[in-house]
Amino acid sequence: MARNVSDFVIQRIREWGVSRVFAFPGDGIGEFDGALGAAQRKGDGLDYIRPTHEEICSLMATAHAKFTGEIGVCIATSSPGAFHMLNGLYDAKSDNQPVVAIVGQQALSSLGTFEQQEDNLERTMEDVAVYVKTIVTPQQAQAVVDTAFRTALVHLGPAVIVLPHDVQSMDMPELTPANGVSRSSAVAPSVKIIPPEAEITKAADIINAGGKVSFLVGHGSNGATDEVLQAAKLCGAGIVTALRAKQVVPSDVPYHTQQLGLLGTRASQRQMEGCDTLVLLGTNYPYSQFLPESGQARAIQVDLKPEQMGLRYPTELNIWGDVKQTLLALIPHLEQKTDLSWQEGIAKDMVEWENEMQAQAMLNYDDGVNPRRVYYELNKRLPAKAIVTCDAGSTADWYGHHIRFREGMTGDLSGRLASMAAAMPYATAAKFAHSDRCVVCTIGDGAFQMLGMNELITVKKYLSKWDNPQFIIMVLHNNDLTQVSWEMRTEDANPVWPVSQDVESVDYAGWAELLGFKGIRVKSDGEVAAAWDAAFSHQGVTLIDAYTSKNVPPLPPKITMEFAKNTAKAMLHRDPDEIAVVKDSAKALTAEGIERVKGKLNIGQDD
C-alpha cells in the first residue's frame, strides 16, 4: 500500500500505463519529487526526463501523446512552473491531445493569503484544461487522479492536477465505503465510438451519389490508413491530408495531393474547387477560405470532437465517431465507382505540382541557399521509419511543400496553436518514444534561439539512453523571422521592419561542436546534398547550419489579387529587402509558369 499521497499518485500514474514523465523540480512540488526519486531507486518508479525549461516539459508531453497515442505527463512546481507550462498545454488543447499536468501548490493553510508563489492555479488553468482540480485531502486523491486521466482521454485535451505541498506528504489511507468518499478505478474508457447504422446508411447514400468525391483527412485518422485507402478506392475519391496528417496516407498514393491552403498544393486546391462531395475525416481544418463554395458540395464530417463539427463548411451530416470504426462500418455500404476520371485527373494534377516543386527547389539565389533545396534533398534521403519535426514559420512552408512520407514514416508540429519553438521539444520527445528511429528536427533560427539551443543540452544529457544515437537538427540560418516578414507584406501590405524581424546571427554549428556534436555549415546550394549525406552517415548528433535566403517567397498554390496587391504595396513603402524580394519572387514565379506550360503541353523533364 502507498505510504503517502505522493507515493499513491506515482503508483496510480503507473497503473494508467504511463512509464515516462517530463518534469522540472521546485519546492512547491518537492515532496512529490522526493517520492519520485525514492520510487526510481526501488526500481518501480517512472522514467524522469528533465529538460531545460517547464515549457519544454509540456511541449514534450504533448509530442509524446502525438507520437505514441498514449497520455503525456508533465510535472512542475507551483505558480512559476505551472505558468511556464501553459504554452505546451495550450498546444495539447489546440491539437486534441491527452495530457495530464501535475503542478505543485503552496500549503493548504496559505491559500488565499498572498504567500510566495501562491496563486489561484485552478482559475489560471480553467481555460486550457478539460479538467482541473486541487487535491485537498488524501481520500480525494484517487478520484482526482483517475478523473484527470479519464477526462484527458475522452475529451482529448490536457487535464491538470494541483497538488499542495503539505498534501503531498499526508498519509494515504485505504479507502473504505463512506459517505462523500469516491473509490474510483484506473481503467481507460473506450473511445472507439461507432455511430448508429442509420447514420452510416445516410453517409453511404451521400457518398455513393457523388461523382467527384474528396476526402480531407486529419490527424484524427491516425491508425485508419487502410480504411481511408479502401474507402477512397471504392468511391474514386481524391485525398487531401491536413498538415498534421501527412503520415496517414503514404505519399506514393497517386491521388493523395498532400496539403491544402497556403502550405498546400495546387492539386489539392483544384480538388476543393471541383468536388461535389466532401468527406472530412478526423480534422478541424481551420482555413475555411480554401474549402468549396457554400452549396457546391454535399459534406459529411466524422470526428470524436462533436463541438468542432460543422464549423468550417455547412455539412449535411455530422457523425460522432472514431474514424477507423466509422469507416469499417461504412465500407460495406460503398459502391465501387467504375468511372475513375476524377481520381485520375487528380493524380495528373499532382504530377504537375511535384514537377513544379522540383523546379522551385533547383533554383539558385544570390542571397543565400535556396531553403526549398534543403528540404527537397532531405526528402530524397529520409530513411525508413524516419520521424521529422518542423517549427511554426517558413519551416512549415517547406515541410508542407517538399516532405513526402513513405509508409512507416511520420512527423508532426504545433498545429492549430502554431507555436514557435516546438520543433526541438517534439524531436527529443519523439526520440525518447522511438529511440531506435532516426529523428530529424527542422527549425528556423528564431525558434532555435528560443528553445532549440538549450535543448541541445538535453540531447547531450540523455544521448546514451537512446538505442540509435542518430539525431539530426537542421537550422534555417537567415537572420530573420521570415514567416512573419512575409506575412507583414502579403497580409498587411507593410514593409518589413528590421527592428522587429532581425535575428542575431549565431554560429549554430559551432554551438553544436562545443557540445561535442557534429556541425556542418552549408553556404551554397551545391553543398546541400553532401551535407545531408554526411548527416545520415553519422551515427550521432549532427547539426546542419544552412545559411539560407530569407527572400525566397513561400508562394501559395493560388495567388490571390489581395496577396499580389499587398506585396506590391509593401514594396512601394520601401521594404528594406525590396530588390532581393522582387528578384527572387520573379525567379520563382517564372519557374512556376514554365512548369505549368510543360504540364499543359505534356513535356517531360528531359525534353
Coordinates of C-alpha atoms in Angstrom, one line a residue:
M1 CA 0.0 0.0 0.0
A2 CA 1.2 3.5 -0.7
R3 CA 2.8 5.3 2.2
N4 CA 1.6 8.8 1.5
V5 CA -0.2 10.8 -1.2
S6 CA 2.8 11.3 -3.4
D7 CA 3.6 7.5 -3.3
F8 CA 0.0 6.8 -4.2
V9 CA -0.1 9.3 -7.1
I10 CA 3.1 7.8 -8.6
Q11 CA 1.7 4.3 -8.3
R12 CA -1.6 5.4 -9.9
I13 CA 0.2 7.0 -12.8
R14 CA 1.9 3.7 -13.5
E15 CA -1.4 1.9 -13.3
W16 CA -2.6 4.2 -16.1
G17 CA 0.1 2.8 -18.3
V18 CA 2.5 5.7 -18.0
S19 CA 6.2 4.9 -17.8
R20 CA 7.8 8.3 -18.7
V21 CA 7.2 11.8 -17.4
F22 CA 8.7 15.2 -18.4
A23 CA 9.4 17.2 -15.3
F24 CA 11.2 20.2 -13.8
P25 CA 11.6 20.3 -10.0
G26 CA 10.9 23.1 -7.4
D27 CA 10.0 23.5 -3.8
G28 CA 6.2 23.6 -4.5
I29 CA 6.4 20.0 -5.8
G30 CA 9.4 19.0 -3.6
E31 CA 7.8 16.2 -1.6
F32 CA 6.5 14.6 -4.8
D33 CA 9.9 14.9 -6.4
G34 CA 11.4 13.1 -3.4
A35 CA 8.9 10.3 -3.8
L36 CA 9.7 10.0 -7.5
G37 CA 13.4 9.6 -6.6
A38 CA 12.7 7.0 -4.0
A39 CA 10.4 5.0 -6.3
Q40 CA 13.1 5.1 -9.0
R41 CA 15.7 3.8 -6.6
K42 CA 13.5 0.9 -5.6
G43 CA 13.0 0.1 -9.3
D44 CA 9.3 0.8 -9.5
G45 CA 9.4 4.5 -10.5
L46 CA 9.0 6.4 -13.7
D47 CA 11.5 7.4 -16.4
Y48 CA 12.0 11.0 -15.3
I49 CA 13.1 13.3 -18.2
R50 CA 14.2 16.7 -17.1
P51 CA 14.8 19.2 -20.0
T52 CA 15.9 22.8 -19.5
H53 CA 12.5 24.6 -19.1
E54 CA 9.0 23.8 -17.9
E55 CA 7.5 24.9 -21.2
I56 CA 9.6 22.2 -22.8
C57 CA 8.2 19.7 -20.4
S58 CA 4.6 20.4 -21.5
L59 CA 5.6 20.5 -25.2
M60 CA 7.3 17.2 -24.8
A61 CA 4.3 15.7 -23.1
T62 CA 2.1 16.8 -25.9
A63 CA 4.6 15.4 -28.5
H64 CA 4.7 12.1 -26.6
A65 CA 1.0 11.8 -26.9
K66 CA 1.2 12.6 -30.6
F67 CA 3.9 10.2 -31.4
T68 CA 2.7 7.3 -29.2
G69 CA -1.0 7.6 -28.9
E70 CA -0.5 7.4 -25.1
I71 CA -1.2 10.0 -22.4
G72 CA 1.6 12.5 -22.0
V73 CA 2.5 13.6 -18.4
C74 CA 4.3 16.7 -17.3
I75 CA 5.2 17.9 -13.8
A76 CA 6.3 21.2 -12.4
T77 CA 6.3 23.3 -9.3
S78 CA 3.7 25.8 -8.2
S79 CA 3.0 29.2 -9.8
P80 CA 6.1 29.9 -11.9
G81 CA 6.5 26.3 -13.1
A82 CA 2.8 25.9 -13.8
F83 CA 2.6 29.2 -15.7
H84 CA 5.7 28.2 -17.8
M85 CA 3.8 25.0 -18.8
L86 CA 0.8 26.9 -20.2
N87 CA 2.0 27.2 -23.8
G88 CA 2.6 23.4 -24.1
L89 CA -0.8 22.7 -22.5
Y90 CA -2.5 25.0 -25.0
D91 CA -0.7 23.1 -27.7
A92 CA -2.3 19.9 -26.4
K93 CA -5.7 21.6 -26.2
S94 CA -5.5 23.0 -29.7
D95 CA -4.4 19.7 -31.2
N96 CA -6.7 17.5 -29.2
Q97 CA -4.0 15.5 -27.3
P98 CA -4.5 13.7 -23.9
V99 CA -2.0 15.2 -21.4
V100 CA -2.0 15.2 -17.6
A101 CA -0.1 18.0 -15.9
I102 CA 0.7 17.7 -12.2
V103 CA 1.6 21.0 -10.6
G104 CA 2.6 21.9 -7.1
Q105 CA 1.0 24.4 -4.8
Q106 CA 1.7 26.0 -1.5
A107 CA 0.3 24.5 1.7
L108 CA -3.5 24.5 2.1
S109 CA -3.3 26.9 5.1
S110 CA -1.6 29.5 2.9
L111 CA -4.2 29.5 0.1
G112 CA -5.6 33.0 -0.4
T113 CA -3.0 34.7 1.9
F114 CA -0.7 36.1 -0.8
E115 CA 2.0 33.6 0.1
Q116 CA 5.1 33.5 -2.1
Q117 CA 4.4 31.5 -5.3
E118 CA 0.8 31.0 -4.2
D119 CA -1.8 31.8 -6.9
N120 CA -5.2 30.5 -7.9
L121 CA -4.0 27.8 -10.2
E122 CA -7.4 26.3 -10.7
R123 CA -8.6 29.6 -12.1
T124 CA -5.5 30.0 -14.2
M125 CA -5.9 26.6 -15.7
E126 CA -9.6 26.7 -16.2
D127 CA -9.4 27.8 -19.8
V128 CA -6.8 25.4 -21.0
A129 CA -7.8 22.3 -19.1
V130 CA -10.6 19.8 -19.8
Y131 CA -10.4 19.1 -16.1
V132 CA -8.6 20.8 -13.2
K133 CA -8.8 20.0 -9.5
T134 CA -6.8 20.6 -6.4
I135 CA -6.3 17.6 -4.1
V136 CA -7.2 18.8 -0.6
T137 CA -7.4 15.5 1.3
P138 CA -5.8 12.1 0.9
Q139 CA -9.2 10.5 0.5
Q140 CA -9.8 12.6 -2.6
A141 CA -6.6 11.8 -4.4
Q142 CA -7.7 8.6 -6.1
A143 CA -10.8 10.0 -7.6
V144 CA -9.0 13.2 -8.8
V145 CA -6.1 11.3 -10.4
D146 CA -8.4 8.8 -12.1
T147 CA -10.8 11.5 -13.3
A148 CA -7.9 13.6 -14.7
F149 CA -6.6 10.7 -16.8
R150 CA -10.0 9.5 -17.9
T151 CA -11.2 13.0 -18.9
A152 CA -7.9 13.7 -20.8
L153 CA -8.5 10.5 -22.8
V154 CA -12.2 11.0 -23.5
H155 CA -12.2 14.8 -24.2
L156 CA -8.7 14.7 -25.9
G157 CA -7.1 17.6 -24.1
P158 CA -5.0 18.5 -21.0
A159 CA -6.1 17.8 -17.5
V160 CA -4.4 19.4 -14.5
I161 CA -3.9 18.1 -11.0
V162 CA -2.9 20.7 -8.4
L163 CA -1.0 19.1 -5.5
P164 CA -0.4 21.3 -2.5
H165 CA 2.9 20.8 -0.7
D166 CA 1.5 19.6 2.6
V167 CA -1.0 17.2 1.0
Q168 CA 1.9 15.5 -0.9
S169 CA 3.3 14.1 2.4
M170 CA 0.0 13.2 4.1
D171 CA -0.6 9.5 4.9
M172 CA -2.7 7.7 2.3
P173 CA -5.4 5.6 3.9
E174 CA -7.1 2.5 2.5
L175 CA -10.4 3.7 1.1
T176 CA -13.5 2.0 2.6
P177 CA -17.2 2.7 2.0
A178 CA -18.0 6.1 3.4
N179 CA -20.3 9.0 2.6
G180 CA -18.5 11.5 0.4
V181 CA -15.6 9.2 -0.5
S182 CA -15.3 8.1 -4.1
R183 CA -13.5 4.8 -4.8
S184 CA -12.5 5.0 -8.5
S185 CA -10.7 2.8 -11.0
A186 CA -7.7 3.3 -13.2
V187 CA -9.5 1.9 -16.2
A188 CA -9.4 3.7 -19.5
P189 CA -12.8 4.2 -21.3
S190 CA -13.1 3.1 -24.9
V191 CA -13.2 6.0 -27.4
K192 CA -13.8 3.6 -30.4
I193 CA -17.3 5.1 -30.9
I194 CA -19.3 3.5 -33.7
P195 CA -22.2 5.6 -35.0
P196 CA -25.7 4.2 -35.4
E197 CA -26.4 2.1 -38.5
A198 CA -28.9 4.8 -39.7
E199 CA -26.1 7.4 -39.8
I200 CA -23.8 5.0 -41.7
T201 CA -26.5 4.4 -44.3
K202 CA -27.1 8.2 -44.7
A203 CA -23.3 8.7 -45.2
A204 CA -23.1 5.9 -47.8
D205 CA -26.1 7.4 -49.7
I206 CA -24.4 10.8 -49.9
I207 CA -21.0 9.4 -51.0
N208 CA -22.5 7.0 -53.5
A209 CA -24.4 9.8 -55.1
G210 CA -21.3 11.8 -55.7
G211 CA -19.3 11.9 -58.9
K212 CA -16.3 13.9 -57.6
V213 CA -15.6 12.9 -54.0
S214 CA -12.8 14.3 -52.0
F215 CA -11.6 13.2 -48.6
L216 CA -10.0 15.7 -46.3
V217 CA -8.1 13.6 -43.8
G218 CA -6.8 14.9 -40.4
H219 CA -4.7 13.7 -37.5
G220 CA -7.8 12.1 -36.1
S221 CA -7.5 9.5 -38.8
N222 CA -4.2 8.1 -37.4
G223 CA -4.4 4.4 -37.3
A224 CA -7.0 4.3 -40.1
T225 CA -4.7 4.3 -43.1
D226 CA -6.0 1.1 -44.6
E227 CA -9.6 2.1 -44.1
V228 CA -9.1 5.5 -45.7
L229 CA -7.4 4.0 -48.7
Q230 CA -10.1 1.3 -49.1
A231 CA -12.9 3.8 -48.9
A232 CA -11.2 6.1 -51.4
K233 CA -10.6 3.3 -53.8
L234 CA -14.3 2.3 -53.7
C235 CA -15.7 5.8 -54.3
G236 CA -12.9 7.0 -56.6
A237 CA -12.0 9.8 -54.2
G238 CA -9.1 12.1 -54.1
I239 CA -7.4 12.5 -50.8
V240 CA -6.1 15.7 -49.2
T241 CA -4.3 15.5 -45.9
A242 CA -4.1 18.2 -43.2
L243 CA -0.5 19.2 -42.4
R244 CA -0.5 17.1 -39.2
A245 CA -1.8 14.1 -41.1
K246 CA 0.8 13.8 -43.8
Q247 CA 1.8 10.4 -42.4
V248 CA -1.8 9.0 -42.5
V249 CA -1.7 8.4 -46.3
P250 CA 1.6 7.4 -47.9
S251 CA 3.0 9.8 -50.5
D252 CA 3.1 7.2 -53.2
V253 CA -0.7 7.0 -53.4
P254 CA -1.1 8.9 -56.7
Y255 CA -4.4 10.6 -55.8
H256 CA -3.1 11.8 -52.5
T257 CA -2.4 15.5 -53.1
Q258 CA -0.9 16.4 -49.7
Q259 CA -1.9 19.6 -48.0
L260 CA -4.5 22.4 -48.7
G261 CA -4.1 26.1 -48.5
L262 CA -1.1 28.4 -48.1
L263 CA 1.2 25.4 -47.4
G264 CA -0.6 23.1 -49.8
T265 CA -0.6 22.1 -53.4
R266 CA -2.5 23.3 -56.5
A267 CA -3.8 19.7 -56.9
S268 CA -5.5 20.0 -53.5
Q269 CA -6.9 23.4 -54.4
R270 CA -8.3 22.0 -57.6
Q271 CA -10.0 19.2 -55.7
M272 CA -11.7 21.7 -53.5
E273 CA -12.8 23.8 -56.4
G274 CA -14.1 20.8 -58.4
C275 CA -15.5 18.3 -55.9
D276 CA -19.3 17.7 -55.4
T277 CA -18.9 15.6 -52.2
L278 CA -16.5 16.5 -49.3
V279 CA -15.8 14.0 -46.5
L280 CA -13.9 15.4 -43.6
L281 CA -12.3 12.6 -41.5
G282 CA -10.9 13.5 -38.1
T283 CA -9.9 17.1 -38.9
N284 CA -10.7 20.5 -37.7
Y285 CA -9.1 22.1 -40.7
P286 CA -9.1 25.8 -39.8
Y287 CA -8.9 27.7 -43.1
S288 CA -12.4 27.7 -44.5
Q289 CA -11.5 30.1 -47.3
F290 CA -9.8 27.1 -49.1
L291 CA -12.9 24.8 -48.8
P292 CA -15.6 24.6 -51.5
E293 CA -18.1 27.3 -52.1
S294 CA -21.2 27.0 -50.0
G295 CA -23.7 24.7 -51.7
Q296 CA -21.1 23.4 -54.1
A297 CA -20.5 20.1 -52.3
R298 CA -22.5 17.8 -50.1
A299 CA -20.4 17.4 -47.0
I300 CA -20.0 14.8 -44.2
Q301 CA -17.8 15.2 -41.1
V302 CA -16.6 12.3 -38.9
D303 CA -14.9 13.2 -35.6
L304 CA -14.6 12.5 -31.9
K305 CA -15.0 16.2 -31.1
P306 CA -18.6 16.9 -31.8
E307 CA -18.3 20.6 -30.8
Q308 CA -15.9 21.1 -33.7
M309 CA -18.1 19.6 -36.4
G310 CA -19.9 21.7 -39.0
L311 CA -17.8 24.8 -38.2
R312 CA -15.8 25.2 -41.4
Y313 CA -18.2 24.1 -44.0
P314 CA -22.0 23.7 -43.9
T315 CA -22.1 19.9 -43.5
E316 CA -25.1 17.8 -44.3
L317 CA -24.3 15.1 -41.9
N318 CA -22.1 15.2 -38.7
I319 CA -21.1 11.8 -37.4
W320 CA -19.8 11.5 -33.8
G321 CA -17.4 8.5 -34.1
D322 CA -13.9 7.2 -34.3
V323 CA -12.7 7.4 -37.9
K324 CA -11.4 3.9 -38.1
Q325 CA -14.5 2.3 -36.7
T326 CA -16.8 4.5 -38.7
L327 CA -15.1 3.6 -42.0
L328 CA -15.1 -0.1 -41.1
A329 CA -18.9 0.2 -40.7
L330 CA -19.2 2.4 -43.9
I331 CA -17.1 0.5 -46.4
P332 CA -19.6 -2.4 -46.9
H333 CA -22.2 0.2 -48.0
L334 CA -20.0 2.0 -50.5
E335 CA -20.5 1.2 -54.2
Q336 CA -17.5 0.6 -56.5
K337 CA -17.1 3.5 -58.9
T338 CA -16.4 2.5 -62.5
D339 CA -15.7 6.0 -63.8
L340 CA -12.3 7.0 -62.3
S341 CA -11.7 10.0 -64.4
W342 CA -12.0 12.3 -61.4
Q343 CA -9.4 10.4 -59.4
E344 CA -7.1 10.1 -62.5
G345 CA -7.3 13.8 -63.1
I346 CA -6.3 14.5 -59.5
A347 CA -3.3 12.2 -59.9
K348 CA -2.2 14.0 -63.1
D349 CA -2.5 17.4 -61.3
M350 CA -0.3 16.1 -58.6
V351 CA 2.4 15.0 -61.0
E352 CA 2.4 18.5 -62.5
W353 CA 2.7 20.0 -59.0
E354 CA 5.6 17.8 -58.0
N355 CA 7.5 18.9 -61.1
E356 CA 6.9 22.5 -60.1
M357 CA 8.2 21.8 -56.6
Q358 CA 11.4 20.2 -58.1
A359 CA 11.9 23.2 -60.4
Q360 CA 11.5 25.6 -57.5
A361 CA 13.9 23.6 -55.4
M362 CA 16.6 23.7 -58.0
L363 CA 16.6 27.5 -58.4
N364 CA 19.8 29.3 -57.3
Y365 CA 19.6 32.6 -55.5
D366 CA 22.2 35.3 -55.0
D367 CA 21.4 36.0 -51.3
G368 CA 21.8 32.5 -49.8
V369 CA 21.0 28.9 -50.1
N370 CA 17.6 28.0 -51.5
P371 CA 15.6 26.7 -48.4
R372 CA 13.5 24.6 -50.7
R373 CA 16.6 22.8 -51.9
V374 CA 17.4 21.9 -48.3
Y375 CA 14.0 20.2 -47.8
Y376 CA 14.0 18.7 -51.3
E377 CA 17.3 16.9 -50.7
L378 CA 16.3 15.9 -47.2
N379 CA 13.1 14.3 -48.6
K380 CA 15.1 12.2 -51.1
R381 CA 17.3 10.7 -48.3
L382 CA 14.8 10.1 -45.5
P383 CA 15.4 6.6 -44.1
A384 CA 12.7 4.0 -43.4
K385 CA 10.6 4.9 -40.3
A386 CA 12.2 8.4 -40.1
I387 CA 10.5 11.0 -37.8
V388 CA 10.6 14.6 -39.0
T389 CA 9.5 17.6 -36.9
C390 CA 9.2 21.2 -38.1
D391 CA 8.6 24.5 -36.4
A392 CA 6.0 27.2 -37.0
G393 CA 7.1 29.7 -39.6
S394 CA 8.7 29.2 -43.0
T395 CA 9.9 25.7 -42.0
A396 CA 6.3 24.7 -42.1
D397 CA 6.0 26.0 -45.6
W398 CA 8.9 23.9 -46.9
Y399 CA 7.9 20.9 -44.8
G400 CA 4.4 21.0 -46.4
H401 CA 5.7 21.6 -49.9
H402 CA 8.6 19.2 -50.1
I403 CA 8.4 16.4 -47.4
R404 CA 6.7 13.3 -48.5
F405 CA 6.2 10.5 -46.0
R406 CA 6.5 6.9 -47.3
E407 CA 4.8 4.1 -45.4
G408 CA 6.2 3.9 -41.8
M409 CA 7.5 7.5 -41.6
T410 CA 5.9 10.1 -39.5
G411 CA 6.2 13.7 -38.4
D412 CA 4.4 16.5 -36.5
L413 CA 4.4 20.1 -35.5
S414 CA 2.4 22.5 -33.3
G415 CA -0.8 22.6 -35.4
R416 CA -3.7 24.9 -34.6
L417 CA -1.7 26.8 -31.9
A418 CA 1.3 27.0 -34.4
S419 CA 3.6 27.9 -31.5
M420 CA 7.2 28.7 -32.3
A421 CA 9.9 26.7 -30.6
A422 CA 8.0 23.3 -30.6
A423 CA 10.2 21.5 -33.1
M424 CA 13.1 20.7 -30.8
P425 CA 10.9 19.5 -27.8
Y426 CA 8.9 17.5 -30.3
A427 CA 12.0 15.9 -31.8
T428 CA 13.5 15.0 -28.4
A429 CA 10.2 13.6 -27.2
A430 CA 10.0 11.5 -30.4
K431 CA 13.5 10.2 -29.8
F432 CA 12.6 9.1 -26.3
A433 CA 9.4 7.4 -27.6
H434 CA 11.2 5.7 -30.5
S435 CA 14.9 5.7 -29.7
D436 CA 15.6 3.2 -32.4
R437 CA 14.5 5.6 -35.2
C438 CA 16.2 8.4 -36.9
V439 CA 14.8 11.8 -35.9
V440 CA 15.2 15.0 -37.9
C441 CA 14.3 18.4 -36.5
T442 CA 13.9 21.2 -39.0
I443 CA 13.8 24.6 -37.3
G444 CA 14.3 28.3 -38.1
D445 CA 17.0 30.4 -36.4
G446 CA 14.4 32.4 -34.5
A447 CA 12.8 29.4 -32.9
F448 CA 16.2 27.7 -32.4
Q449 CA 17.2 30.7 -30.3
M450 CA 14.0 30.4 -28.2
L451 CA 14.1 26.7 -27.1
G452 CA 16.4 24.9 -29.5
M453 CA 19.9 25.9 -28.5
N454 CA 19.3 24.9 -24.9
E455 CA 17.6 21.7 -25.9
L456 CA 20.9 20.5 -27.4
I457 CA 22.0 20.4 -23.7
T458 CA 19.1 18.0 -23.1
V459 CA 20.1 15.9 -26.1
K460 CA 23.7 15.7 -24.7
K461 CA 22.4 14.7 -21.3
Y462 CA 20.3 11.8 -22.5
L463 CA 22.0 10.7 -25.6
S464 CA 23.3 7.5 -24.0
K465 CA 19.7 6.3 -23.3
W466 CA 18.9 6.1 -27.0
D467 CA 19.3 2.8 -28.9
N468 CA 20.1 4.7 -32.1
P469 CA 22.2 7.8 -31.4
Q470 CA 21.3 9.4 -34.8
F471 CA 19.6 12.7 -34.2
I472 CA 19.8 15.5 -36.9
I473 CA 18.9 19.2 -36.4
M474 CA 18.7 21.5 -39.5
V475 CA 18.7 25.2 -38.8
L476 CA 17.5 27.6 -41.5
H477 CA 20.0 30.4 -40.8
N478 CA 18.8 33.6 -42.4
N479 CA 18.9 36.1 -39.5
D480 CA 15.2 36.9 -40.0
L481 CA 11.8 35.9 -38.6
T482 CA 11.0 35.0 -42.2
Q483 CA 7.4 33.9 -42.0
V484 CA 6.3 37.0 -40.1
S485 CA 8.3 39.1 -42.6
W486 CA 6.3 37.7 -45.5
E487 CA 3.0 38.0 -43.5
M488 CA 3.7 41.7 -43.0
R489 CA 4.0 42.1 -46.7
T490 CA 1.3 39.7 -48.0
E491 CA -1.4 40.1 -45.3
D492 CA -0.9 43.7 -44.1
A493 CA 0.8 45.4 -47.0
N494 CA 3.5 46.6 -44.7
P495 CA 7.2 46.8 -45.4
V496 CA 9.4 44.6 -43.2
W497 CA 10.6 46.4 -40.0
P498 CA 14.1 45.1 -39.3
V499 CA 13.9 46.2 -35.6
S500 CA 11.3 43.5 -35.0
Q501 CA 12.4 41.0 -37.6
D502 CA 16.1 40.7 -37.4
V503 CA 17.6 37.7 -35.7
E504 CA 21.2 38.0 -34.3
S505 CA 23.5 35.7 -36.3
V506 CA 25.0 32.9 -34.3
D507 CA 27.4 30.1 -35.2
Y508 CA 24.9 27.3 -34.7
A509 CA 27.2 24.6 -36.0
G510 CA 29.9 25.9 -33.6
W511 CA 27.5 25.7 -30.7
A512 CA 26.8 22.0 -31.6
E513 CA 30.6 21.4 -31.9
L514 CA 31.1 23.0 -28.4
L515 CA 28.8 20.3 -27.0
G516 CA 30.7 17.5 -28.8
F517 CA 28.3 17.1 -31.7
K518 CA 29.0 17.2 -35.5
G519 CA 28.5 20.6 -37.0
I520 CA 28.1 21.2 -40.8
R521 CA 27.9 24.6 -42.4
V522 CA 26.1 24.9 -45.7
K523 CA 26.7 28.2 -47.6
S524 CA 25.9 27.2 -51.2
D525 CA 23.3 25.1 -53.0
G526 CA 26.0 22.8 -54.2
E527 CA 26.8 21.8 -50.6
V528 CA 23.3 20.8 -49.6
A529 CA 23.2 17.2 -50.8
A530 CA 26.6 16.4 -49.4
A531 CA 25.6 17.8 -46.0
W532 CA 22.6 15.5 -45.8
D533 CA 24.7 12.5 -46.9
A534 CA 27.2 13.3 -44.1
A535 CA 24.5 13.7 -41.5
F536 CA 22.8 10.4 -42.4
S537 CA 26.0 8.5 -42.4
H538 CA 27.0 9.9 -39.0
Q539 CA 25.9 7.7 -36.0
G540 CA 25.4 10.5 -33.6
V541 CA 24.1 14.0 -33.3
T542 CA 24.5 16.3 -36.3
L543 CA 23.6 20.0 -36.7
I544 CA 23.3 21.4 -40.2
D545 CA 23.7 25.1 -40.2
A546 CA 22.1 26.2 -43.5
Y547 CA 22.7 29.8 -44.5
T548 CA 19.6 30.3 -46.5
S549 CA 18.0 33.2 -48.3
K550 CA 15.2 35.0 -46.4
N551 CA 13.7 36.3 -49.6
V552 CA 12.6 33.1 -51.3
P553 CA 8.8 33.5 -51.5
P554 CA 6.6 30.9 -49.9
L555 CA 4.2 31.1 -52.8
P556 CA 0.7 29.7 -52.2
P557 CA -0.7 27.4 -54.9
K558 CA -3.2 30.1 -55.9
I559 CA -2.0 33.7 -55.7
T560 CA -5.0 35.9 -54.9
M561 CA -5.3 39.5 -56.0
E562 CA -5.1 40.6 -52.4
F563 CA -1.8 38.7 -52.0
A564 CA -0.3 40.3 -55.0
K565 CA -1.6 43.8 -54.2
N566 CA -0.4 43.8 -50.6
T567 CA 3.1 42.6 -51.6
A568 CA 3.3 45.4 -54.2
K569 CA 2.2 48.0 -51.6
A570 CA 4.9 46.8 -49.2
M571 CA 7.5 47.2 -51.9
L572 CA 6.2 50.8 -52.6
H573 CA 6.7 51.5 -48.9
R574 CA 10.4 50.9 -49.2
D575 CA 10.8 47.4 -47.9
P576 CA 14.4 47.1 -46.9
D577 CA 14.7 43.8 -48.9
E578 CA 12.8 45.2 -51.9
I579 CA 15.3 44.4 -54.6
A580 CA 16.0 40.9 -53.4
V581 CA 12.3 40.1 -52.8
V582 CA 11.3 41.3 -56.3
K583 CA 14.2 39.4 -57.9
D584 CA 13.7 36.2 -56.0
S585 CA 9.9 36.3 -56.4
A586 CA 10.2 36.8 -60.2
K587 CA 12.6 33.9 -60.4
A588 CA 10.2 31.6 -58.5
L589 CA 7.1 32.8 -60.5
T590 CA 9.0 32.2 -63.8
A591 CA 9.9 28.7 -62.8
E592 CA 6.3 28.0 -61.8
G593 CA 5.0 29.3 -65.1
I594 CA 7.4 27.2 -67.1
E595 CA 6.4 24.1 -65.3
R596 CA 2.7 24.8 -65.8
V597 CA 3.3 25.2 -69.6
K598 CA 5.2 22.0 -69.6
G599 CA 2.3 20.2 -67.9
K600 CA -0.2 21.6 -70.4
L601 CA 2.0 20.5 -73.3
N602 CA 2.8 17.2 -71.6
I603 CA 6.6 17.9 -71.9
G604 CA 8.8 15.6 -69.8
Q605 CA 11.6 16.6 -67.5
D606 CA 14.3 15.7 -70.1
D607 CA 12.6 17.3 -73.1

